[in-house]
Coordinates of C-alpha atoms in Angstrom, one line a residue:
M29 CA 118.5 93.0 85.0
L30 CA 120.5 92.8 88.2
P31 CA 118.1 92.4 91.1
F32 CA 119.0 94.2 94.3
S33 CA 118.2 92.1 97.2
T34 CA 120.9 91.3 99.8
A35 CA 119.5 87.8 99.9
F36 CA 120.2 87.7 96.2
L37 CA 123.9 88.6 96.6
Q38 CA 124.9 85.2 97.9
K39 CA 123.1 83.5 94.9
S40 CA 124.2 85.8 92.1
V41 CA 127.1 83.7 90.9
V42 CA 124.9 80.6 90.5
R43 CA 122.3 82.6 88.7
K44 CA 124.5 84.8 86.5
S45 CA 123.7 82.9 83.4
V46 CA 120.1 84.1 83.6
I47 CA 120.9 87.7 84.5
A48 CA 121.2 90.5 82.0
W49 CA 123.6 92.8 83.8
T50 CA 122.8 96.4 84.1
L51 CA 124.7 99.3 85.7
A52 CA 121.9 100.6 87.7
V53 CA 120.7 98.6 90.7
S54 CA 117.9 99.9 92.9
V55 CA 116.7 99.2 96.4
I56 CA 113.4 100.0 97.9
A57 CA 113.1 99.7 101.6
S58 CA 110.0 98.6 103.5
P59 CA 110.1 98.2 107.3
V60 CA 109.6 94.9 108.9
L61 CA 107.5 95.4 112.0
Y62 CA 108.0 93.5 115.2
N63 CA 104.9 91.9 116.6
S64 CA 103.5 92.7 120.0
T65 CA 105.9 90.2 121.7
S66 CA 109.0 91.5 120.0
Y67 CA 112.1 92.4 121.9
A68 CA 112.2 96.2 122.6
A69 CA 114.4 97.4 119.7
T70 CA 115.1 100.7 121.5
A71 CA 116.3 99.2 124.8
V72 CA 119.5 100.6 126.1
V73 CA 121.7 98.4 128.3
A74 CA 121.7 99.5 131.9
Q75 CA 125.3 98.5 132.7
H76 CA 126.7 101.1 130.2
E77 CA 126.0 104.5 131.7
I78 CA 125.8 107.3 129.2
S79 CA 128.5 109.8 129.9
A80 CA 128.1 113.6 129.8
S81 CA 130.6 113.8 127.0
E82 CA 128.5 111.3 124.9
Y83 CA 125.4 113.4 125.4
S84 CA 127.4 116.5 124.5
Q85 CA 128.7 114.9 121.3
F86 CA 125.2 113.8 120.3
L87 CA 123.7 117.2 120.8
Q88 CA 126.5 118.9 118.9
S89 CA 126.3 116.4 116.0
K90 CA 122.6 116.2 115.6
F91 CA 121.4 119.7 116.5
N92 CA 124.5 121.9 116.7
I93 CA 123.7 122.5 120.4
S94 CA 126.7 123.5 122.4
V95 CA 126.0 124.8 126.0
A96 CA 128.1 127.6 127.4
N97 CA 128.6 128.7 131.0
G98 CA 126.0 130.9 132.4
I99 CA 123.2 129.8 130.0
S100 CA 120.0 131.9 130.1
R101 CA 116.5 130.6 130.5
G102 CA 115.8 131.7 126.9
Q103 CA 118.7 129.7 125.5
Y104 CA 117.6 126.6 127.5
I105 CA 114.1 127.0 126.1
Q106 CA 115.5 127.2 122.6
D107 CA 117.7 124.2 123.2
L108 CA 114.8 122.1 124.5
A109 CA 112.7 123.0 121.5
T110 CA 115.5 122.2 119.1
A111 CA 116.5 118.9 120.7
L112 CA 112.9 117.7 120.9
Q113 CA 112.2 119.0 117.4
L114 CA 109.2 121.0 118.5
T115 CA 107.6 123.6 116.3
P116 CA 104.4 125.6 117.2
E117 CA 101.2 124.5 115.7
N118 CA 99.5 127.8 116.4
S119 CA 101.0 131.3 116.4
D120 CA 98.6 133.1 118.7
A121 CA 100.4 132.5 122.0
T122 CA 100.8 135.7 124.0
F123 CA 103.8 136.3 126.3
T124 CA 104.4 139.4 128.4
D125 CA 108.1 139.6 127.6
V126 CA 108.5 137.7 124.3
P127 CA 106.7 139.4 121.4
S128 CA 106.0 137.5 118.1
S129 CA 109.0 139.3 116.6
H130 CA 111.4 137.9 119.2
K131 CA 113.8 135.2 118.0
L132 CA 112.7 133.0 120.9
Y133 CA 109.0 133.3 120.2
K134 CA 108.6 130.1 118.2
A135 CA 110.5 128.0 120.7
A136 CA 108.6 129.4 123.6
T137 CA 105.3 128.9 121.8
A138 CA 106.1 125.3 121.0
L139 CA 107.0 124.6 124.7
Y140 CA 103.9 126.4 125.9
E141 CA 101.7 124.3 123.5
N142 CA 103.3 121.1 124.9
G143 CA 102.8 122.0 128.5
I144 CA 106.5 122.4 129.2
L145 CA 106.3 126.2 129.6
S146 CA 103.3 127.0 131.8
S147 CA 103.7 130.8 132.3
T148 CA 103.1 133.6 129.9
T149 CA 106.1 135.3 131.4
V150 CA 109.3 133.7 130.0
H151 CA 112.2 135.8 131.5
P152 CA 114.4 134.9 128.5
N153 CA 117.4 136.9 129.7
Q154 CA 117.4 135.6 133.2
K155 CA 120.2 133.3 134.1
L156 CA 119.1 129.6 134.3
D157 CA 119.4 127.9 137.7
A158 CA 119.7 124.2 138.2
R159 CA 116.3 123.6 139.8
T160 CA 114.5 125.5 137.1
A161 CA 116.3 123.4 134.5
V162 CA 114.9 120.3 136.3
Y163 CA 111.4 121.7 136.4
F164 CA 111.4 122.2 132.6
A165 CA 113.0 118.8 132.1
V166 CA 110.3 117.0 134.1
K167 CA 107.6 118.4 131.9
A168 CA 109.6 117.9 128.7
A169 CA 110.2 114.2 129.6
G170 CA 106.5 113.6 130.1
L171 CA 106.6 113.1 133.9
K172 CA 104.3 115.9 135.0
E173 CA 101.3 113.8 135.9
L174 CA 103.4 111.2 137.7
A175 CA 105.0 114.0 139.7
Y176 CA 101.7 115.3 140.9
T177 CA 100.7 111.9 142.3
Y178 CA 103.4 112.2 145.0
P179 CA 102.2 112.5 148.5
P180 CA 104.3 114.5 151.1
A181 CA 105.9 111.3 152.6
K182 CA 107.1 110.2 149.2
V183 CA 108.4 113.6 148.4
K184 CA 110.3 113.7 151.7
I185 CA 112.1 110.5 151.0
A186 CA 113.2 111.6 147.5
L187 CA 114.3 115.1 148.6
A188 CA 116.4 113.6 151.3
K189 CA 118.7 112.3 148.6
L190 CA 119.2 115.9 147.5
A191 CA 119.6 117.1 151.1
I192 CA 116.6 119.4 150.5
K193 CA 114.0 119.9 153.2
P194 CA 110.4 119.7 151.9
T195 CA 109.5 122.8 153.9
S196 CA 112.0 124.9 151.9
V197 CA 110.2 124.4 148.6
S198 CA 106.6 124.6 147.4
T199 CA 104.5 121.4 147.1
Q200 CA 104.7 121.4 143.3
T201 CA 108.5 122.1 143.3
G202 CA 109.0 119.2 145.7
Q203 CA 107.0 116.8 143.6
E204 CA 108.9 117.7 140.5
L205 CA 112.3 117.3 142.1
A206 CA 111.2 114.1 143.7
V207 CA 110.0 112.5 140.4
A208 CA 113.2 113.6 138.7
V209 CA 115.2 111.7 141.4
D210 CA 113.0 108.6 141.5
S211 CA 112.7 108.2 137.8
G212 CA 116.4 108.6 137.1
L213 CA 115.8 111.7 135.0
L214 CA 118.2 113.4 137.3
P215 CA 121.3 111.2 137.5
K216 CA 123.2 111.1 140.8
S217 CA 126.1 112.9 139.2
L218 CA 123.8 116.0 139.1
Y219 CA 122.5 115.9 142.6
K220 CA 125.1 118.3 144.0
A221 CA 124.1 121.1 141.7
V222 CA 120.4 120.8 142.7
T223 CA 121.3 120.7 146.4
A224 CA 123.1 124.0 146.1
S225 CA 121.4 127.3 146.4
Q226 CA 118.6 128.0 143.9
S227 CA 120.6 130.8 142.4
T228 CA 123.4 128.4 141.4
S229 CA 124.0 128.4 137.6
P230 CA 124.3 124.9 136.2
S231 CA 127.4 123.8 134.4
P232 CA 127.3 123.0 130.6
V233 CA 127.7 119.3 131.7
F234 CA 124.6 119.6 133.9
V235 CA 122.5 121.1 131.1
E236 CA 123.7 118.8 128.3
T237 CA 123.2 115.7 130.5
L238 CA 119.7 116.8 131.4
L239 CA 118.9 117.5 127.7
G240 CA 120.2 114.1 126.9
Q241 CA 118.1 112.5 129.6
V242 CA 115.0 114.2 128.3
L243 CA 115.6 112.7 124.8
Q244 CA 116.1 109.3 126.4
F245 CA 112.7 109.5 128.1
K246 CA 111.1 110.6 124.9
G247 CA 112.7 107.9 122.8
Q248 CA 114.5 110.4 120.7
Y249 CA 118.1 109.5 121.7
K250 CA 120.0 106.6 120.2
H251 CA 118.2 103.2 119.8
Y252 CA 120.2 100.0 120.3
L253 CA 119.9 96.5 121.6
G254 CA 123.2 96.8 123.5
Y255 CA 126.9 96.6 122.9
T256 CA 129.0 93.9 121.2
S257 CA 130.7 93.4 124.5
D258 CA 127.4 92.5 126.4
D259 CA 127.0 88.9 127.5
D260 CA 123.3 89.0 126.6
I261 CA 123.7 90.7 123.2
Y262 CA 123.3 87.4 121.3
A263 CA 120.0 86.6 123.0
K264 CA 118.7 90.1 122.3
L265 CA 119.7 89.8 118.7
Q266 CA 118.0 86.4 118.3
D267 CA 114.8 87.8 119.9
A268 CA 114.8 90.8 117.6
Y269 CA 115.3 88.6 114.5
N270 CA 112.8 85.9 115.6
T271 CA 110.0 88.4 116.2
S272 CA 110.5 90.4 113.0
R273 CA 108.2 89.7 110.1
L274 CA 107.8 90.6 106.5
I275 CA 106.8 94.2 106.3
Q276 CA 103.4 95.3 105.2
A277 CA 103.4 98.7 103.6
P278 CA 100.7 98.2 100.9
E279 CA 100.9 101.6 99.1
L280 CA 104.6 101.7 98.9
Q281 CA 104.8 98.0 97.8
E282 CA 102.2 98.5 95.2
L283 CA 104.2 101.3 93.7
A284 CA 107.4 99.4 94.0
N285 CA 106.0 96.3 92.4
K286 CA 104.8 98.3 89.4
A287 CA 108.4 99.7 89.1
L288 CA 109.7 96.1 89.1
E289 CA 107.2 94.8 86.5
E290 CA 108.0 97.7 84.2
N291 CA 111.8 97.3 84.7
L292 CA 112.1 100.8 86.1
V293 CA 113.9 99.4 89.1
T294 CA 115.4 95.9 89.7
G295 CA 114.7 95.4 93.3
Y296 CA 113.7 97.1 96.5
N297 CA 113.7 97.0 100.3
V298 CA 111.3 98.7 102.8
K299 CA 112.3 99.9 106.2
D300 CA 110.6 101.5 109.2
S301 CA 112.3 104.7 110.5
R302 CA 111.1 103.8 114.1
Y303 CA 113.8 101.2 114.2
E304 CA 116.6 103.5 113.0
A305 CA 119.5 103.7 115.4
N306 CA 119.9 107.5 115.3
F307 CA 123.6 107.0 115.8
I308 CA 126.3 109.7 115.1
D309 CA 127.1 109.4 111.4
S310 CA 130.8 109.9 111.7
L311 CA 131.1 106.9 114.1
S312 CA 128.6 104.5 112.5
L313 CA 128.1 101.9 109.7
N314 CA 125.2 99.8 108.5
Y315 CA 125.7 96.1 107.6
G316 CA 123.1 94.2 105.6
H317 CA 122.3 90.4 105.6
D318 CA 119.5 87.9 105.9
D319 CA 120.8 85.1 108.1
I320 CA 120.8 85.5 111.9
K321 CA 123.5 82.9 112.4
H322 CA 125.8 85.2 110.4
A323 CA 124.9 88.1 112.6
V324 CA 125.7 86.2 115.8
Q325 CA 129.1 85.2 114.4
L326 CA 129.7 88.7 113.2
I327 CA 129.2 90.1 116.7
G328 CA 131.6 87.4 118.0
L329 CA 134.1 88.2 115.3
L330 CA 134.1 91.9 116.3
R331 CA 134.6 91.0 119.9
S332 CA 137.5 88.7 119.1
E333 CA 139.1 91.6 117.2
G334 CA 138.7 94.0 120.2
I335 CA 136.1 96.1 118.5
S336 CA 133.4 97.5 120.8
A337 CA 130.3 99.1 119.3
K338 CA 126.6 99.7 120.0
V339 CA 124.4 97.4 118.0
Q340 CA 120.9 98.1 116.6
F341 CA 118.8 95.6 114.7
E342 CA 116.9 97.3 111.9
P343 CA 114.5 94.9 110.1
K344 CA 113.8 95.2 106.4
T345 CA 112.1 93.4 103.6
S346 CA 113.7 93.0 100.2
A347 CA 111.9 92.3 97.0
F348 CA 113.2 91.3 93.6
I349 CA 112.1 89.5 90.4
Y350 CA 112.2 85.8 90.7
L351 CA 112.5 84.3 87.2
K352 CA 110.2 81.4 86.3
E353 CA 113.1 79.4 84.9
W354 CA 114.6 79.2 88.3
G355 CA 111.9 76.7 89.3
E356 CA 108.7 76.8 91.3
P357 CA 109.2 79.1 94.3
K358 CA 107.7 78.3 97.7
S359 CA 106.3 80.8 100.1
T360 CA 107.0 80.7 103.8
E361 CA 106.5 83.0 106.7
D362 CA 109.7 84.8 105.9
Y363 CA 109.7 84.5 102.1
H364 CA 106.7 85.3 100.0
V365 CA 106.2 85.1 96.2
S366 CA 103.5 86.4 94.0
Q367 CA 103.2 85.8 90.3
I368 CA 103.1 88.6 87.8
A369 CA 101.7 88.9 84.2
N370 CA 104.8 87.6 82.4
G371 CA 105.0 84.4 84.4
N372 CA 107.8 85.6 86.7
Y373 CA 107.4 86.3 90.4
I374 CA 108.0 89.1 92.8
A375 CA 109.8 87.6 95.8
N376 CA 109.8 89.3 99.2
A377 CA 112.4 88.2 101.7
K378 CA 113.0 88.9 105.4
E379 CA 116.3 90.6 105.9
Y380 CA 118.0 93.1 108.3
D381 CA 120.6 95.8 108.7
L382 CA 122.8 95.8 111.8
A383 CA 123.7 99.4 112.7
F384 CA 127.0 99.8 114.5
E385 CA 128.2 102.9 116.4
F386 CA 131.9 102.5 117.2
A387 CA 133.7 103.9 120.2
N388 CA 136.1 105.8 117.8
S389 CA 136.9 106.4 114.2
A390 CA 139.8 103.9 114.3
D391 CA 137.4 101.0 115.1
K392 CA 135.1 102.2 112.3
N393 CA 138.0 102.1 109.9
K394 CA 139.1 98.7 111.2
F395 CA 135.7 97.2 110.4
Q396 CA 136.4 96.8 106.7
K397 CA 139.7 95.0 107.3
V398 CA 137.9 92.5 109.5
I399 CA 135.1 91.9 107.0
L400 CA 137.4 91.4 104.0
A401 CA 139.5 88.9 106.0
Y402 CA 136.8 86.8 107.6
A403 CA 133.4 87.6 106.0
K404 CA 134.1 88.1 102.3
K405 CA 133.8 85.1 100.0
D406 CA 136.4 85.0 97.2
S407 CA 136.1 81.4 96.1
E408 CA 133.8 78.4 96.3
D409 CA 134.2 76.3 99.4
Q410 CA 136.5 78.9 100.9
K411 CA 137.6 78.1 104.5
G412 CA 138.2 80.5 107.4
L413 CA 135.1 82.6 106.9
I414 CA 132.2 83.1 109.3
Y415 CA 128.9 81.4 108.4
N416 CA 127.2 82.3 105.1
S417 CA 129.7 85.0 104.1
W418 CA 128.7 86.6 100.8
W419 CA 130.7 87.3 97.6
Q420 CA 129.5 90.9 97.9
P421 CA 129.0 91.9 101.5
L422 CA 127.0 95.1 101.9
Y423 CA 128.0 97.8 104.5
Y424 CA 128.0 101.5 104.2
S425 CA 128.6 104.8 105.9
Q426 CA 126.8 108.2 105.7
T427 CA 130.2 110.0 105.9
A428 CA 133.3 109.7 103.8
I429 CA 135.6 106.9 104.7
K430 CA 138.9 105.7 103.1
D431 CA 138.8 102.9 100.5
Y432 CA 135.0 103.0 100.2
D433 CA 133.2 104.0 97.0
V434 CA 130.5 106.7 96.5
I435 CA 127.0 105.6 95.4
S436 CA 123.6 107.2 95.6
N437 CA 120.5 106.5 97.5
N438 CA 117.1 107.7 96.2
K439 CA 114.5 107.7 98.9
I440 CA 110.7 108.0 99.1
T441 CA 109.0 108.4 102.5
Q442 CA 105.5 107.8 103.6
G443 CA 104.9 108.2 107.3
N444 CA 107.2 105.9 109.2
Y445 CA 108.0 103.8 106.2
Y446 CA 110.4 104.6 103.4
V447 CA 111.4 103.2 100.0
Q448 CA 115.0 103.7 99.0
S449 CA 116.9 102.8 95.9
F450 CA 120.7 102.3 95.8
S451 CA 122.3 103.1 92.4
L452 CA 125.6 104.1 90.9
K453 CA 125.7 107.9 91.3
E454 CA 125.5 108.5 87.6
K455 CA 122.3 106.5 87.5
S456 CA 120.6 108.3 90.4
A457 CA 118.6 110.6 88.1
D458 CA 117.3 107.6 86.1
V459 CA 116.2 105.8 89.3
A460 CA 114.4 108.9 90.6
A461 CA 112.8 109.4 87.2
G462 CA 111.6 105.8 87.2
F463 CA 109.6 106.3 90.4
K464 CA 108.3 109.7 89.3
A465 CA 107.1 108.1 86.0
L466 CA 104.7 106.0 88.1
D467 CA 103.6 108.9 90.3
P468 CA 104.6 112.5 89.3
S469 CA 103.7 113.8 92.7
L470 CA 106.4 111.7 94.4
K471 CA 109.2 113.6 96.1
V472 CA 112.5 111.6 95.8
D473 CA 115.2 112.5 98.2
S474 CA 118.6 111.7 96.5
Y475 CA 121.9 111.8 98.3
Q476 CA 125.3 110.2 98.2
F477 CA 126.9 107.8 100.7
W478 CA 129.9 105.5 100.9
V479 CA 129.8 101.7 100.3
D480 CA 132.3 98.8 100.4
G481 CA 134.2 98.0 97.2
P482 CA 132.7 94.5 96.6
F483 CA 129.1 95.9 96.7
F484 CA 130.2 98.8 94.4
N485 CA 131.5 96.2 92.0
Y486 CA 128.2 94.3 92.2
L487 CA 126.4 97.5 91.1
N488 CA 128.8 97.5 88.1
G489 CA 127.8 94.0 87.2
D490 CA 130.6 92.1 88.8
S491 CA 129.3 88.8 90.3
K492 CA 132.2 88.6 92.7

């Protein structure tokens, strides 16, 4: 059997005499959790201000939200509910102007249940004004209680930045505007629209930026350590790696280990969706490895090639069968083995994926050229490569990309954790059936994606 573990990729040539090659290779992902002192994986670098166009691109790509001029209150309510992925838990909310048959009813109910919409009168057809957009955004971003702690003196200082007199607005309105300013929910670039008359209709840029800011506050925008161009990206990457640990997802791992023992799959990884980058698919790639020195050099390599990208560290744990003839294995904090009935072992290794979102598709396309030149091993003792380069590097895209091959992912989810199995696309049904043979109630989500040629060759049994 050909074990799928990215840690195994670098060792596969040495061990090929003991491997019975197979066409199907599976992967199960189990998330590595940071401990309480870990670096904030979702931190966004302050020196890179998010542009209105980037928010617009994100909203369009993820939710098909495109804001037009003269947006109505009803459409803004719908966009908030869509972007925040809110659905009503109860269906008995009563509005004076939005009956249950209305297309806006579910969105309005969801916002009402979450304290974002406080009135039973929605005014869905009324044109949205900038200040009302801010009031909704303050509640949607989870700042309501903070706003209502503001005393008059504090409100006055904040409203001065908007050139608004406190006496011209109600106490609650002043507090909500003030907290939007002080918290950064309302960027300086939007001040002018709020300063204007309350009847002023906000531009699409205003609305899209505010929606993006709300997602930021809720942790539902992109998650990344920083940019390849940041001077402190190396320290952040080291901190993220050093504080990650082998993932503990007992139910998933018990199932996966049975699949290993019964040769239904040949390896697995576990990941935690809370560390996913949430990048735009058309601009992003994932790159897997197990050595942090390699990651540091990879970032430096991309910088030297003029490639700028956002970087997210996504921890994972890989598991595979460790054959007893390889010698007595030793467990460490980052590598754990447990013996199974036939005398072999199941090994669990600490690994990671680096998620990259590139500035443009040209840089995404260039990535492979750089890897094949400087991070792909083609011979023993090869010079001119970054540290610990593999025979079969692993990187993949969720969207079609030239010179990549199509394979399948078969994914099982439980809460924040998920198990995924990579396979040749013609073997996808067999991998899914292997999991379901252990638990018929499992729902296996199978889909195709694009992977680099060397890894595709690995799935076909090529050790190089």
